[in-house]
JSON list of C-alpha atoms in Angstrom, two decimals:
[
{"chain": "A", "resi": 1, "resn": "UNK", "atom": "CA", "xyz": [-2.89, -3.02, 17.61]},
{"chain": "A", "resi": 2, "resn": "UNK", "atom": "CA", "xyz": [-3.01, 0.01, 15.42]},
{"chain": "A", "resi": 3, "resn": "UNK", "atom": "CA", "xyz": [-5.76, 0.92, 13.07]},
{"chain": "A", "resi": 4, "resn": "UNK", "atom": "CA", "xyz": [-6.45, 3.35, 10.41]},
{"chain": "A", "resi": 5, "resn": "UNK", "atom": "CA", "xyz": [-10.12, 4.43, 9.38]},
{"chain": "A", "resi": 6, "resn": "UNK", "atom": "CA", "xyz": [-11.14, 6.22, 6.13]},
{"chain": "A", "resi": 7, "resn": "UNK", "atom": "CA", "xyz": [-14.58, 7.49, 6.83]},
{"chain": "A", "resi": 8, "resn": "UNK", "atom": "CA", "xyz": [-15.27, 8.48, 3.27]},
{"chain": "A", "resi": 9, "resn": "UNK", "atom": "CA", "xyz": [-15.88, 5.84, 0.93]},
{"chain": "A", "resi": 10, "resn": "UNK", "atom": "CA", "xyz": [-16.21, 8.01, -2.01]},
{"chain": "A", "resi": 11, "resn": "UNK", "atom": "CA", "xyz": [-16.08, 11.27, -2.97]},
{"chain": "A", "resi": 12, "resn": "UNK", "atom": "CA", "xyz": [-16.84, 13.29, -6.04]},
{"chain": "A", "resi": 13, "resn": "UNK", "atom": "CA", "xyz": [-15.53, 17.30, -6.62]},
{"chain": "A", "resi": 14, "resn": "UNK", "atom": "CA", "xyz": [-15.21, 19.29, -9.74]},
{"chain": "A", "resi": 15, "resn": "UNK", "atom": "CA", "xyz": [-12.63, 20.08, -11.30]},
{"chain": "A", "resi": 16, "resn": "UNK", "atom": "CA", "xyz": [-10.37, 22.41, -9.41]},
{"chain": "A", "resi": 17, "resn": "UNK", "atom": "CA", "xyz": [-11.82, 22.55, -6.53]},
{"chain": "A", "resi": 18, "resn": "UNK", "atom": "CA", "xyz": [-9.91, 21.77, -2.87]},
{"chain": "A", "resi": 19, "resn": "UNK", "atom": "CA", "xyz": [-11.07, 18.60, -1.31]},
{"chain": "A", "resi": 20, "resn": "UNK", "atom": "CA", "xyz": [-10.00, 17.08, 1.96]},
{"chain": "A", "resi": 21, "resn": "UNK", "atom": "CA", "xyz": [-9.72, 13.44, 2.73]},
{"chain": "A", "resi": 22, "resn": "UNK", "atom": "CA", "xyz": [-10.15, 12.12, 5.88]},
{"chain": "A", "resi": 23, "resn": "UNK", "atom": "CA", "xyz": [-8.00, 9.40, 7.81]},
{"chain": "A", "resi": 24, "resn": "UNK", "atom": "CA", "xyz": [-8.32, 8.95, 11.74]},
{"chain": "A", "resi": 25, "resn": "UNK", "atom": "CA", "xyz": [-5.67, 6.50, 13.47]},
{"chain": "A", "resi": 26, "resn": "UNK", "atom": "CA", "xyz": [-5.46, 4.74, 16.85]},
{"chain": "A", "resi": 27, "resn": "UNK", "atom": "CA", "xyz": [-2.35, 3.87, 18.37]},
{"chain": "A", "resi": 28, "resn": "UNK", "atom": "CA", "xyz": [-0.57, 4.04, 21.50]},
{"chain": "A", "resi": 29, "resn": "UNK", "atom": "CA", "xyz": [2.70, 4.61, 19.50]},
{"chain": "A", "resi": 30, "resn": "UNK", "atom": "CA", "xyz": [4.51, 7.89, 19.91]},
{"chain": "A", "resi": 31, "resn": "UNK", "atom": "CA", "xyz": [6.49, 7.71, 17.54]},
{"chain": "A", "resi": 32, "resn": "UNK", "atom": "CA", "xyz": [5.58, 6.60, 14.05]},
{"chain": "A", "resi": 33, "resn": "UNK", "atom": "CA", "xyz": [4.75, 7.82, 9.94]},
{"chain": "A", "resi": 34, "resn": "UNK", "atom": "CA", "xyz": [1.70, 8.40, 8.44]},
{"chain": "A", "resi": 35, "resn": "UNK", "atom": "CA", "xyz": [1.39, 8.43, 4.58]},
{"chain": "A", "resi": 36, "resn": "UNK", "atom": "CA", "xyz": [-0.96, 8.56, 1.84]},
{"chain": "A", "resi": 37, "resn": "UNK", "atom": "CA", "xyz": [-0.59, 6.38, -1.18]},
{"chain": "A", "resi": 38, "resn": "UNK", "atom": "CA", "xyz": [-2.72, 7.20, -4.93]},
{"chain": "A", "resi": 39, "resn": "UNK", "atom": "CA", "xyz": [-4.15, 4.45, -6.55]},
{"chain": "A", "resi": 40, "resn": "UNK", "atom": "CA", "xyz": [-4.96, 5.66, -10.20]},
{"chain": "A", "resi": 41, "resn": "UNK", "atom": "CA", "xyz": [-7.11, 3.45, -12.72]},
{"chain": "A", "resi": 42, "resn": "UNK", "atom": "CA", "xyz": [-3.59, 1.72, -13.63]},
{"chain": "A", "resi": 43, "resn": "UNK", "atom": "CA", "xyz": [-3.59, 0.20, -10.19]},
{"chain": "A", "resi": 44, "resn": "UNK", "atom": "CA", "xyz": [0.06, 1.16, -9.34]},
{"chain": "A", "resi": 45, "resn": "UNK", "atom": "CA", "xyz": [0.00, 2.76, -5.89]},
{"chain": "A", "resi": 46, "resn": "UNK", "atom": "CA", "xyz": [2.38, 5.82, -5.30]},
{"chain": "A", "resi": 47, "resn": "UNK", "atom": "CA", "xyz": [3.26, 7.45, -2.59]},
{"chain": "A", "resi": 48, "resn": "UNK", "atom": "CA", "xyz": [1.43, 11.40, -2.17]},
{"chain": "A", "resi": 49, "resn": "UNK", "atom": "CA", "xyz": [2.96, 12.70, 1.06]},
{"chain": "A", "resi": 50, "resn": "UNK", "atom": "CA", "xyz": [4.46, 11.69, 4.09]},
{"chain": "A", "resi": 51, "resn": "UNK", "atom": "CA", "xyz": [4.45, 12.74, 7.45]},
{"chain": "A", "resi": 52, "resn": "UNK", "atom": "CA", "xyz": [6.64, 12.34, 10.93]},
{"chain": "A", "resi": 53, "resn": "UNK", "atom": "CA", "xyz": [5.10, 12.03, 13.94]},
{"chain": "A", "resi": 54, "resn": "UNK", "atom": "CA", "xyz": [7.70, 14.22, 15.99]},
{"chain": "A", "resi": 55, "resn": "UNK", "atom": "CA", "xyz": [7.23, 16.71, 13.30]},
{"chain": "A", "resi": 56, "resn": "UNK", "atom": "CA", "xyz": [4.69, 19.58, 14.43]},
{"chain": "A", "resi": 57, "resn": "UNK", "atom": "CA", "xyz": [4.71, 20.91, 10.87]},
{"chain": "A", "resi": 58, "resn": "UNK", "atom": "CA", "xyz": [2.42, 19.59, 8.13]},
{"chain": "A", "resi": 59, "resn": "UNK", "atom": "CA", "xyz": [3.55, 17.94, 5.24]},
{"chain": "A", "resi": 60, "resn": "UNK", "atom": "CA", "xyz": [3.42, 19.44, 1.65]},
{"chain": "A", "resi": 61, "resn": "UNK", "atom": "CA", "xyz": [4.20, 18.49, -2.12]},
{"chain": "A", "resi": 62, "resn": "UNK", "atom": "CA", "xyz": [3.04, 20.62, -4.47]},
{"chain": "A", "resi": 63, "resn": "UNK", "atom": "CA", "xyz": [-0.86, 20.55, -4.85]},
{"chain": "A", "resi": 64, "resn": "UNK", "atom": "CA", "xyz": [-1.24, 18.10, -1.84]},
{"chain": "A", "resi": 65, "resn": "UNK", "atom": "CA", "xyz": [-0.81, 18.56, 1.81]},
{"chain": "A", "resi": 66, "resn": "UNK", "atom": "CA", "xyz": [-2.01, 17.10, 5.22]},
{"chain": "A", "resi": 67, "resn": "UNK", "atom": "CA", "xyz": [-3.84, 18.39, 8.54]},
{"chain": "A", "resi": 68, "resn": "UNK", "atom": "CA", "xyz": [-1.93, 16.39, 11.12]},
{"chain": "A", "resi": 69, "resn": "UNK", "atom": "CA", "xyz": [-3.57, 16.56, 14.45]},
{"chain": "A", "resi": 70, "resn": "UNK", "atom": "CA", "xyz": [-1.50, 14.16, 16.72]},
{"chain": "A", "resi": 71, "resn": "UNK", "atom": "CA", "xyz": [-3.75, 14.75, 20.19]},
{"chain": "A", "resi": 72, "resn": "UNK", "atom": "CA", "xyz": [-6.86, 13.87, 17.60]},
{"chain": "A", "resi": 73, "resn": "UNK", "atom": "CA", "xyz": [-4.72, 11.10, 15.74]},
{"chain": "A", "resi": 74, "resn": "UNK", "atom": "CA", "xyz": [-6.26, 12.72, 12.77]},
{"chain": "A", "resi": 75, "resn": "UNK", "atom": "CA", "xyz": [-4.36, 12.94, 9.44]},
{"chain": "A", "resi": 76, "resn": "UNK", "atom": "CA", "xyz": [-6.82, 14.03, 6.87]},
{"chain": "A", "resi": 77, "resn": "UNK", "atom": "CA", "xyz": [-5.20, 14.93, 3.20]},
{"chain": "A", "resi": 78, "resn": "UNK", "atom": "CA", "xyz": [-6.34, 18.41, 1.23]},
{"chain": "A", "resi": 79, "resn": "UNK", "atom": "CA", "xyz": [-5.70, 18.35, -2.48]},
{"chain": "A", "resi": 80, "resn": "UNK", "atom": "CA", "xyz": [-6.17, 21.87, -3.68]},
{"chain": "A", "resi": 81, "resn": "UNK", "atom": "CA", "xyz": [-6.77, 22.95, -7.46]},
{"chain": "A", "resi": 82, "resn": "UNK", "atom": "CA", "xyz": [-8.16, 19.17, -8.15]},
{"chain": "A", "resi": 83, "resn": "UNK", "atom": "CA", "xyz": [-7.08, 18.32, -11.33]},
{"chain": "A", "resi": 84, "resn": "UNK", "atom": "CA", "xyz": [-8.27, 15.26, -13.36]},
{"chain": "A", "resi": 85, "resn": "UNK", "atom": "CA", "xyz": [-5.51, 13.28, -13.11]},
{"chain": "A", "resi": 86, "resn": "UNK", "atom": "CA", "xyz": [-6.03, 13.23, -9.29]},
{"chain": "A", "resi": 87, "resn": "UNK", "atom": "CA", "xyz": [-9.10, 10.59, -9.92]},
{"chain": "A", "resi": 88, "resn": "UNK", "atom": "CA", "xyz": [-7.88, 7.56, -7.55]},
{"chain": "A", "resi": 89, "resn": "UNK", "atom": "CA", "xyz": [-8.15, 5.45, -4.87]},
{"chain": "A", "resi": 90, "resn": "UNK", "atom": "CA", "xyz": [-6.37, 6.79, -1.97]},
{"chain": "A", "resi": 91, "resn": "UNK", "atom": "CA", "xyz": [-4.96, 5.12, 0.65]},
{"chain": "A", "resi": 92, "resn": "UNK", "atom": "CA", "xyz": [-4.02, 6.46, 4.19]},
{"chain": "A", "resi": 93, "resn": "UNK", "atom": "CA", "xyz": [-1.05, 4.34, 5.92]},
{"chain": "A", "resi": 94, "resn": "UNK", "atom": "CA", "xyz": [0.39, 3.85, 9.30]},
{"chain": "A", "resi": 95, "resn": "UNK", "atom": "CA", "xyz": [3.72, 2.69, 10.39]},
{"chain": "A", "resi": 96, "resn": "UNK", "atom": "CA", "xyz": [5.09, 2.72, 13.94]},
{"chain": "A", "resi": 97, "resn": "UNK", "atom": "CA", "xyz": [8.96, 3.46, 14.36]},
{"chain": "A", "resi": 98, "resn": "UNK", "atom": "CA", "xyz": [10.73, 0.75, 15.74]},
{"chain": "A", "resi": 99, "resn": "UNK", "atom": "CA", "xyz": [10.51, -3.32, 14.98]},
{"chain": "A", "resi": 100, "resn": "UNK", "atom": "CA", "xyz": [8.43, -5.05, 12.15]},
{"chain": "A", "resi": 101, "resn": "UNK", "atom": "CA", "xyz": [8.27, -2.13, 9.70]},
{"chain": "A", "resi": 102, "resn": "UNK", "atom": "CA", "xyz": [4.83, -2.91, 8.91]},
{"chain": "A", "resi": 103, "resn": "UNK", "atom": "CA", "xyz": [2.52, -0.34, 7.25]},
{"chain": "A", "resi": 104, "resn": "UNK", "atom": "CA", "xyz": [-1.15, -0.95, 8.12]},
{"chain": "A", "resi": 105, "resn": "UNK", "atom": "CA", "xyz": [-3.35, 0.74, 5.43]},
{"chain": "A", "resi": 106, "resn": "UNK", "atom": "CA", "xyz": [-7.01, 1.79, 5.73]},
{"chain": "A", "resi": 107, "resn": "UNK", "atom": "CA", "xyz": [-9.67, 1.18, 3.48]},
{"chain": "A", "resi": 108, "resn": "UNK", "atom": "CA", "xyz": [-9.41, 3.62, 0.74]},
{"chain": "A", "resi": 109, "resn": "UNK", "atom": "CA", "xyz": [-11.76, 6.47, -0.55]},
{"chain": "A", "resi": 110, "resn": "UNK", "atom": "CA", "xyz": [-12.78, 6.55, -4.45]},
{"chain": "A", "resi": 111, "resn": "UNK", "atom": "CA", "xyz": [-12.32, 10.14, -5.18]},
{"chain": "A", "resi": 112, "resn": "UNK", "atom": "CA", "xyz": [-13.52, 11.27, -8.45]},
{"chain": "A", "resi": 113, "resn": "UNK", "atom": "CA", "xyz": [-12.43, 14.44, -10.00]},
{"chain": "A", "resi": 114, "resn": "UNK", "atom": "CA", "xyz": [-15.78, 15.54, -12.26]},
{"chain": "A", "resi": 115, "resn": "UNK", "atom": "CA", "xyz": [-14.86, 17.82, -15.65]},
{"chain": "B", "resi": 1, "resn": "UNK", "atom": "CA", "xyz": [10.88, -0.54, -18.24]},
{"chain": "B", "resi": 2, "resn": "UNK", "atom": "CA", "xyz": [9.05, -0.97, -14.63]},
{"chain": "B", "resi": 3, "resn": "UNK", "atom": "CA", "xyz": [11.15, -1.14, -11.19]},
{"chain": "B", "resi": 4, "resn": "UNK", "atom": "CA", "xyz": [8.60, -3.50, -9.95]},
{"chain": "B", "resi": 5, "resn": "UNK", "atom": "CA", "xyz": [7.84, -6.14, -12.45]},
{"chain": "B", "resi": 6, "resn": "UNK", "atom": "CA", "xyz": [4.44, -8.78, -11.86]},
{"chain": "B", "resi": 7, "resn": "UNK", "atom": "CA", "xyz": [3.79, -11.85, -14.12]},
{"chain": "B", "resi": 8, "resn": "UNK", "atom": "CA", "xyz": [0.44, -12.33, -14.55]},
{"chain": "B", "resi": 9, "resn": "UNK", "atom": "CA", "xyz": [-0.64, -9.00, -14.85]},
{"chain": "B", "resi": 10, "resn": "UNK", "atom": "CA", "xyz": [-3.82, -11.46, -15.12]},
{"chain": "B", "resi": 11, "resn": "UNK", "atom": "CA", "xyz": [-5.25, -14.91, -14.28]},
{"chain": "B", "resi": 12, "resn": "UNK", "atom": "CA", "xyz": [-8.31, -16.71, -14.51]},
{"chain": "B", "resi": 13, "resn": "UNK", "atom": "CA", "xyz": [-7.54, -19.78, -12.99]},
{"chain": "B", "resi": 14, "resn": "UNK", "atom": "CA", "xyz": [-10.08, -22.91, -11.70]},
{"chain": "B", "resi": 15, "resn": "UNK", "atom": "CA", "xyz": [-10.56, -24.00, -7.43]},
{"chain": "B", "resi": 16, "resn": "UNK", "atom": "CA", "xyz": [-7.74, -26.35, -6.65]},
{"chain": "B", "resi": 17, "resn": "UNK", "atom": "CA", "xyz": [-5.04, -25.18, -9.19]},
{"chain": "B", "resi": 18, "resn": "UNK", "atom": "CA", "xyz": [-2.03, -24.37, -7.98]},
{"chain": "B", "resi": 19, "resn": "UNK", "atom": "CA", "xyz": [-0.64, -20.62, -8.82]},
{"chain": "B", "resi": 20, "resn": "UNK", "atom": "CA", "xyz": [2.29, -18.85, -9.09]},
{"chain": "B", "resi": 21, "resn": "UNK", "atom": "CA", "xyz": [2.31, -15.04, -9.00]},
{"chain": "B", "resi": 22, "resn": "UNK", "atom": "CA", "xyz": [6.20, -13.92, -9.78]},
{"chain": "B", "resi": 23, "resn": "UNK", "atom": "CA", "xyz": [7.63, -10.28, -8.83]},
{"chain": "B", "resi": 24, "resn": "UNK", "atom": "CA", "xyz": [11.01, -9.05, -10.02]},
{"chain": "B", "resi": 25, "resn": "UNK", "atom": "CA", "xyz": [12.61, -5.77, -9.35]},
{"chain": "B", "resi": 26, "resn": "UNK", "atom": "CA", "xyz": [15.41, -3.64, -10.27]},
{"chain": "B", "resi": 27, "resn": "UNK", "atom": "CA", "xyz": [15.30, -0.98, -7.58]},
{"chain": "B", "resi": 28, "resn": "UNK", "atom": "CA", "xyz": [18.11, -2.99, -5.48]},
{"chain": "B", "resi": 29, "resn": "UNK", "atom": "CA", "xyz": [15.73, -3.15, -2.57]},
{"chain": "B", "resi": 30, "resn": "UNK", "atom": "CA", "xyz": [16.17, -5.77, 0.02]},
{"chain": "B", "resi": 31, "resn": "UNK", "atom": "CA", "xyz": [12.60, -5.49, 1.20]},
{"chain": "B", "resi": 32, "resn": "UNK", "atom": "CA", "xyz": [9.94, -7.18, -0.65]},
{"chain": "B", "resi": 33, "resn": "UNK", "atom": "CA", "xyz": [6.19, -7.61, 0.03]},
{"chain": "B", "resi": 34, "resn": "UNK", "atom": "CA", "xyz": [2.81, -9.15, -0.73]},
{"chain": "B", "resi": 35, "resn": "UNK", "atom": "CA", "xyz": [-0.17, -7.56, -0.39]},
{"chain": "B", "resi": 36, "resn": "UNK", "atom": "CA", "xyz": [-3.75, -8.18, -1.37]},
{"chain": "B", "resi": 37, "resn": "UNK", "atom": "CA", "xyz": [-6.38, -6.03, -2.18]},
{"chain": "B", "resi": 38, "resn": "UNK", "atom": "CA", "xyz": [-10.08, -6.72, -2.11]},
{"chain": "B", "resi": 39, "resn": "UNK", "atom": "CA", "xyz": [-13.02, -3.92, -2.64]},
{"chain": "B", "resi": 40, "resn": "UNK", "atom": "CA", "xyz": [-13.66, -2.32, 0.89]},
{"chain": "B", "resi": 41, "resn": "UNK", "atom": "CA", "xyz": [-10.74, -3.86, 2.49]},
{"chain": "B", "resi": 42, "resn": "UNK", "atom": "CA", "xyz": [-7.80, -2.00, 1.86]},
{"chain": "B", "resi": 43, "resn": "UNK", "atom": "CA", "xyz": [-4.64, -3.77, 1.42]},
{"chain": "B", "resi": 44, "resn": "UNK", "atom": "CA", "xyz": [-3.44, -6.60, 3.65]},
{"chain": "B", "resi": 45, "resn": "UNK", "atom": "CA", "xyz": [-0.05, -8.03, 3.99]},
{"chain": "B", "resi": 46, "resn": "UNK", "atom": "CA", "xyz": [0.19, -11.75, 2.79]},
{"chain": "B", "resi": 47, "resn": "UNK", "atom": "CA", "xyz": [4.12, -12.67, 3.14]},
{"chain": "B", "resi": 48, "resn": "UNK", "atom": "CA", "xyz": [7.33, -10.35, 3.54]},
{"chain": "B", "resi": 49, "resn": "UNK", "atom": "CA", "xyz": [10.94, -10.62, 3.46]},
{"chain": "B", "resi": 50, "resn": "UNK", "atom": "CA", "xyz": [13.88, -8.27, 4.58]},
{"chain": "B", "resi": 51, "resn": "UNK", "atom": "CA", "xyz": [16.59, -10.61, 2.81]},
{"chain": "B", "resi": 52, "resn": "UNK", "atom": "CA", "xyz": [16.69, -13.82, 0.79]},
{"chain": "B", "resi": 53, "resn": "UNK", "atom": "CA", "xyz": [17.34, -15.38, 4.03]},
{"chain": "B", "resi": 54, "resn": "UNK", "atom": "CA", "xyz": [14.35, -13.51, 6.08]},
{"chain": "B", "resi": 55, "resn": "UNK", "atom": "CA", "xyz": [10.68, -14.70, 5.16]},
{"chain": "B", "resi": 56, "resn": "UNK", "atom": "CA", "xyz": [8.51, -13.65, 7.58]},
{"chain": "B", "resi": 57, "resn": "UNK", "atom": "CA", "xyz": [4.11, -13.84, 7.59]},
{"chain": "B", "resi": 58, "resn": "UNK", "atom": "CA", "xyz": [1.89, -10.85, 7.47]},
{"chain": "B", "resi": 59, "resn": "UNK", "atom": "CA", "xyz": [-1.58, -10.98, 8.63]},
{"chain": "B", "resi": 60, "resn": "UNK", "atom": "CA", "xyz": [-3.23, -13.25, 6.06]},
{"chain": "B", "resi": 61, "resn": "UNK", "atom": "CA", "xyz": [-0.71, -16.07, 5.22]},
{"chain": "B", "resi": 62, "resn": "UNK", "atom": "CA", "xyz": [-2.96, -18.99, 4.92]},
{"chain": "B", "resi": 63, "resn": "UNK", "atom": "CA", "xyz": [-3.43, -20.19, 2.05]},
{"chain": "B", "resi": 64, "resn": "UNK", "atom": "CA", "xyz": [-0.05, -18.65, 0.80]},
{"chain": "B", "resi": 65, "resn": "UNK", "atom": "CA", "xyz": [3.22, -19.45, 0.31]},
{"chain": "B", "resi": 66, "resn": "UNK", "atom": "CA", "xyz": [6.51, -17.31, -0.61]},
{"chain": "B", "resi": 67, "resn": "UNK", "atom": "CA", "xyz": [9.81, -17.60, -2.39]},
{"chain": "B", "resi": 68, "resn": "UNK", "atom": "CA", "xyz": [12.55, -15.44, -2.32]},
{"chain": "B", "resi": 69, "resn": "UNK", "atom": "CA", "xyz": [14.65, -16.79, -5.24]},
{"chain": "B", "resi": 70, "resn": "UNK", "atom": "CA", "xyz": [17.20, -14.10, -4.92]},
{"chain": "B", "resi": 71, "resn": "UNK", "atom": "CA", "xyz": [17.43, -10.51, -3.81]},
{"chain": "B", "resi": 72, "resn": "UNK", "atom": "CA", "xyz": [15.22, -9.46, -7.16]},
{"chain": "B", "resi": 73, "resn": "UNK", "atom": "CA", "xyz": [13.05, -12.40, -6.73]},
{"chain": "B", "resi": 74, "resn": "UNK", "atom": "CA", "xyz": [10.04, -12.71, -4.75]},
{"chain": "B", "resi": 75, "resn": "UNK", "atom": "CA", "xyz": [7.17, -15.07, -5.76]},
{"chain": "B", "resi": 76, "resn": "UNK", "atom": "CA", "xyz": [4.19, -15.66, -4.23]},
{"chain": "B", "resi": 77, "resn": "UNK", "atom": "CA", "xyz": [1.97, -19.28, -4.67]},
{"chain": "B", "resi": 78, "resn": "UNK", "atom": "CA", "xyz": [-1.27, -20.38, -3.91]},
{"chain": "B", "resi": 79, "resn": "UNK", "atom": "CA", "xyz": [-0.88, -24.44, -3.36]},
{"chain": "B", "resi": 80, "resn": "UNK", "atom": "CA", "xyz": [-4.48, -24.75, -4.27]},
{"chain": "B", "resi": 81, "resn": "UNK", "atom": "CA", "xyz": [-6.46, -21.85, -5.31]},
{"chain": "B", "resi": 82, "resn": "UNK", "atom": "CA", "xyz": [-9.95, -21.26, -3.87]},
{"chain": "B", "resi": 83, "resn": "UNK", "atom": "CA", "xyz": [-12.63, -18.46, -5.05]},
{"chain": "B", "resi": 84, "resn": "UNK", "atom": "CA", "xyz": [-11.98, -16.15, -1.64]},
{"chain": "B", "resi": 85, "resn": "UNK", "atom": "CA", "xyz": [-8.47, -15.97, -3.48]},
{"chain": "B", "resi": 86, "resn": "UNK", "atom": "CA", "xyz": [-9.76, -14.13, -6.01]},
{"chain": "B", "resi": 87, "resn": "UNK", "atom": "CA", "xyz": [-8.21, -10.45, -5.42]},
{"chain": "B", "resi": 88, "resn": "UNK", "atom": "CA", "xyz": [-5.76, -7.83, -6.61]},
{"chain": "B", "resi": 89, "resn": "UNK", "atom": "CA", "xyz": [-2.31, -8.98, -5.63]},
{"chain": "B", "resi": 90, "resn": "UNK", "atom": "CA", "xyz": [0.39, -6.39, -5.03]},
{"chain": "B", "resi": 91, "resn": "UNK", "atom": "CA", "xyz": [4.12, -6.69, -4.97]},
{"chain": "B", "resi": 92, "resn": "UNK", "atom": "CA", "xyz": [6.43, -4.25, -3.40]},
{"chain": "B", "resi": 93, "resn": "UNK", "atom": "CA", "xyz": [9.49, -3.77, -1.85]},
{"chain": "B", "resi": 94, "resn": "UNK", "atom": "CA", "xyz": [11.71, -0.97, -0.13]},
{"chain": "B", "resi": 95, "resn": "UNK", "atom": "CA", "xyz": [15.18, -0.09, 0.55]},
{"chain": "B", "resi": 96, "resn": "UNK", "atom": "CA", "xyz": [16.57, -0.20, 4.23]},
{"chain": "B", "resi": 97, "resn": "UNK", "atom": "CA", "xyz": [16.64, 3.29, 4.50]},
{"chain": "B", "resi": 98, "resn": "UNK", "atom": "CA", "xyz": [12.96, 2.81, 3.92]},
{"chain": "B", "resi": 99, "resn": "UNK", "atom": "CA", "xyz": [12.57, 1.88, 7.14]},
{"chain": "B", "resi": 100, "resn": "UNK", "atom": "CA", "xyz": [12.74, 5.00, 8.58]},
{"chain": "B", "resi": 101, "resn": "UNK", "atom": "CA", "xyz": [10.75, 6.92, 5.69]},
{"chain": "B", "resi": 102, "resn": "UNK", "atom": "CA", "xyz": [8.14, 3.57, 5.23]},
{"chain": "B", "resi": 103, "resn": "UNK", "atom": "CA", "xyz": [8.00, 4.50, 1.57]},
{"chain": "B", "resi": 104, "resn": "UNK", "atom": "CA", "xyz": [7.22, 1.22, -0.58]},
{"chain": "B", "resi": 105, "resn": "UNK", "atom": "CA", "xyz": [7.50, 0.84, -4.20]},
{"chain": "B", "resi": 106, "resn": "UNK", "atom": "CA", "xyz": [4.54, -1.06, -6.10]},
{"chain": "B", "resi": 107, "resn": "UNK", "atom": "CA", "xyz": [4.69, -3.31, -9.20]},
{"chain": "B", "resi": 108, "resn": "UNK", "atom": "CA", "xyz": [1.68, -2.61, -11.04]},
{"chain": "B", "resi": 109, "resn": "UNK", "atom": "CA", "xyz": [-0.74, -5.89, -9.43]},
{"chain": "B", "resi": 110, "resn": "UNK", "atom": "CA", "xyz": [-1.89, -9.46, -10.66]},
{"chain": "B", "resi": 111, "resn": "UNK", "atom": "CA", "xyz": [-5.56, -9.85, -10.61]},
{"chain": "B", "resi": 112, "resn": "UNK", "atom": "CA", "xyz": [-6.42, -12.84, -10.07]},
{"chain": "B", "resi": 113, "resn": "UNK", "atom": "CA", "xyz": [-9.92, -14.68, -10.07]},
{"chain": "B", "resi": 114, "resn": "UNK", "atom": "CA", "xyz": [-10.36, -18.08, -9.19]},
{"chain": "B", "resi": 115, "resn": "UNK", "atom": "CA", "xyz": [-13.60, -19.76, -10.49]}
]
């Protein structure tokens, strides 16, 4: 079964700073997505960034990008020039290619984005 | 207007009542989805559904049932609600294609506490 640990409960940077979040997976999958969803104070999750497993290169949107390290099954997000807005829960997801479609979701880390 | 619309946005309801948490959605998605949050725990997958034919459990069905009234439709009931209940309730859904990007789209939760 596949499983997806957050290390980092909670975090705290100032304002625009670079911060990394961490996310380590195990799976014996070889194929599969990894994701990160933002969970502001209005509760609605949204996706961040999203990332292929076949893919060597890292994802990036804007601000926010990932370290993916498939021999480490590490996926750890960096969110560069923190703004406020980027206060959240975030979320790193799993989901293997092939049958169910399920996305298994880790824990979460609080990050807080201090003025 | 929201894509992903949940009634009760919130609910304080007593042990043993019965509960209905409704999700509608205009996104023309055939994929819907119940998740719960609790604090520490991430999100878990109560019910799912690929069609209004297709209901399918997730990894913490007990206690749950689902109804998938029409494509838009997805509602999700607790027969008799108990205090371990009480959590932050997510609908989503996705669109086929999302099966191969794993991208879901959230309504905005029900919290629900159960006294």
């Amino acid at each position: 079964a596949q499983t997806v640990t957050q290390s980092q409960p909670e975090m705290s940077v100032q304002e625009a700073e670079t911060v990394t979040l961490s996310c380590t997976y195990d799976t014996s999958e070889n194929n599969y997505y990894l994701f990160w969803y933002k969970q502001p104070p209005s509760r609605q999750m949204i996706l961040v960034i999203r990332q292929e497993a076949y893919k060597q290169q890292n994802a990036t949107e804007n601000r926010f990008s990932v370290n993916f390290q498939k021999a480490a099954k590490s996926f750890s997000l960096k969110i560069s020039d923190s703004q406020l807005g980027d206060t959240a829960m975030y979320f790193c997801a799993f989901m293997k290619h092939g049958g169910g479609r399920r996305i298994i979701f880790g824990k979460g880390t609080r990050l807080h984005i201090l003025p | 207007d929201a894509d992903v619309t949940q009634t009760p946005r919130n609910r304080i309801t007593k042990t043993g009542k019965r509960i209905m948490l409704e999700c509608s959605q205009t996104k023309g998605h055939d994929r819907m989805y119940w998740y719960r949050q609790d604090p520490g725990l991430g999100l878990r997958l109560i019910y799912y559904s690929f069609d209004v034919k297709d209901i399918n459990k997730g990894e913490i069905s007990d206690g749950y049932s689902v109804s998938r009234q029409a494509q838009a439709k997805f509602s999700l009931s607790l027969e008799s609600a108990i205090p371990n209940q009480t959590a932050l309730y997510f609908c989503a859904t996705s669109e086929v294609a999302g099966q191969y990007t794993g991208e879901l789209f959230f309504g905005e939760g029900s919290r629900l506490t159960v006294l």
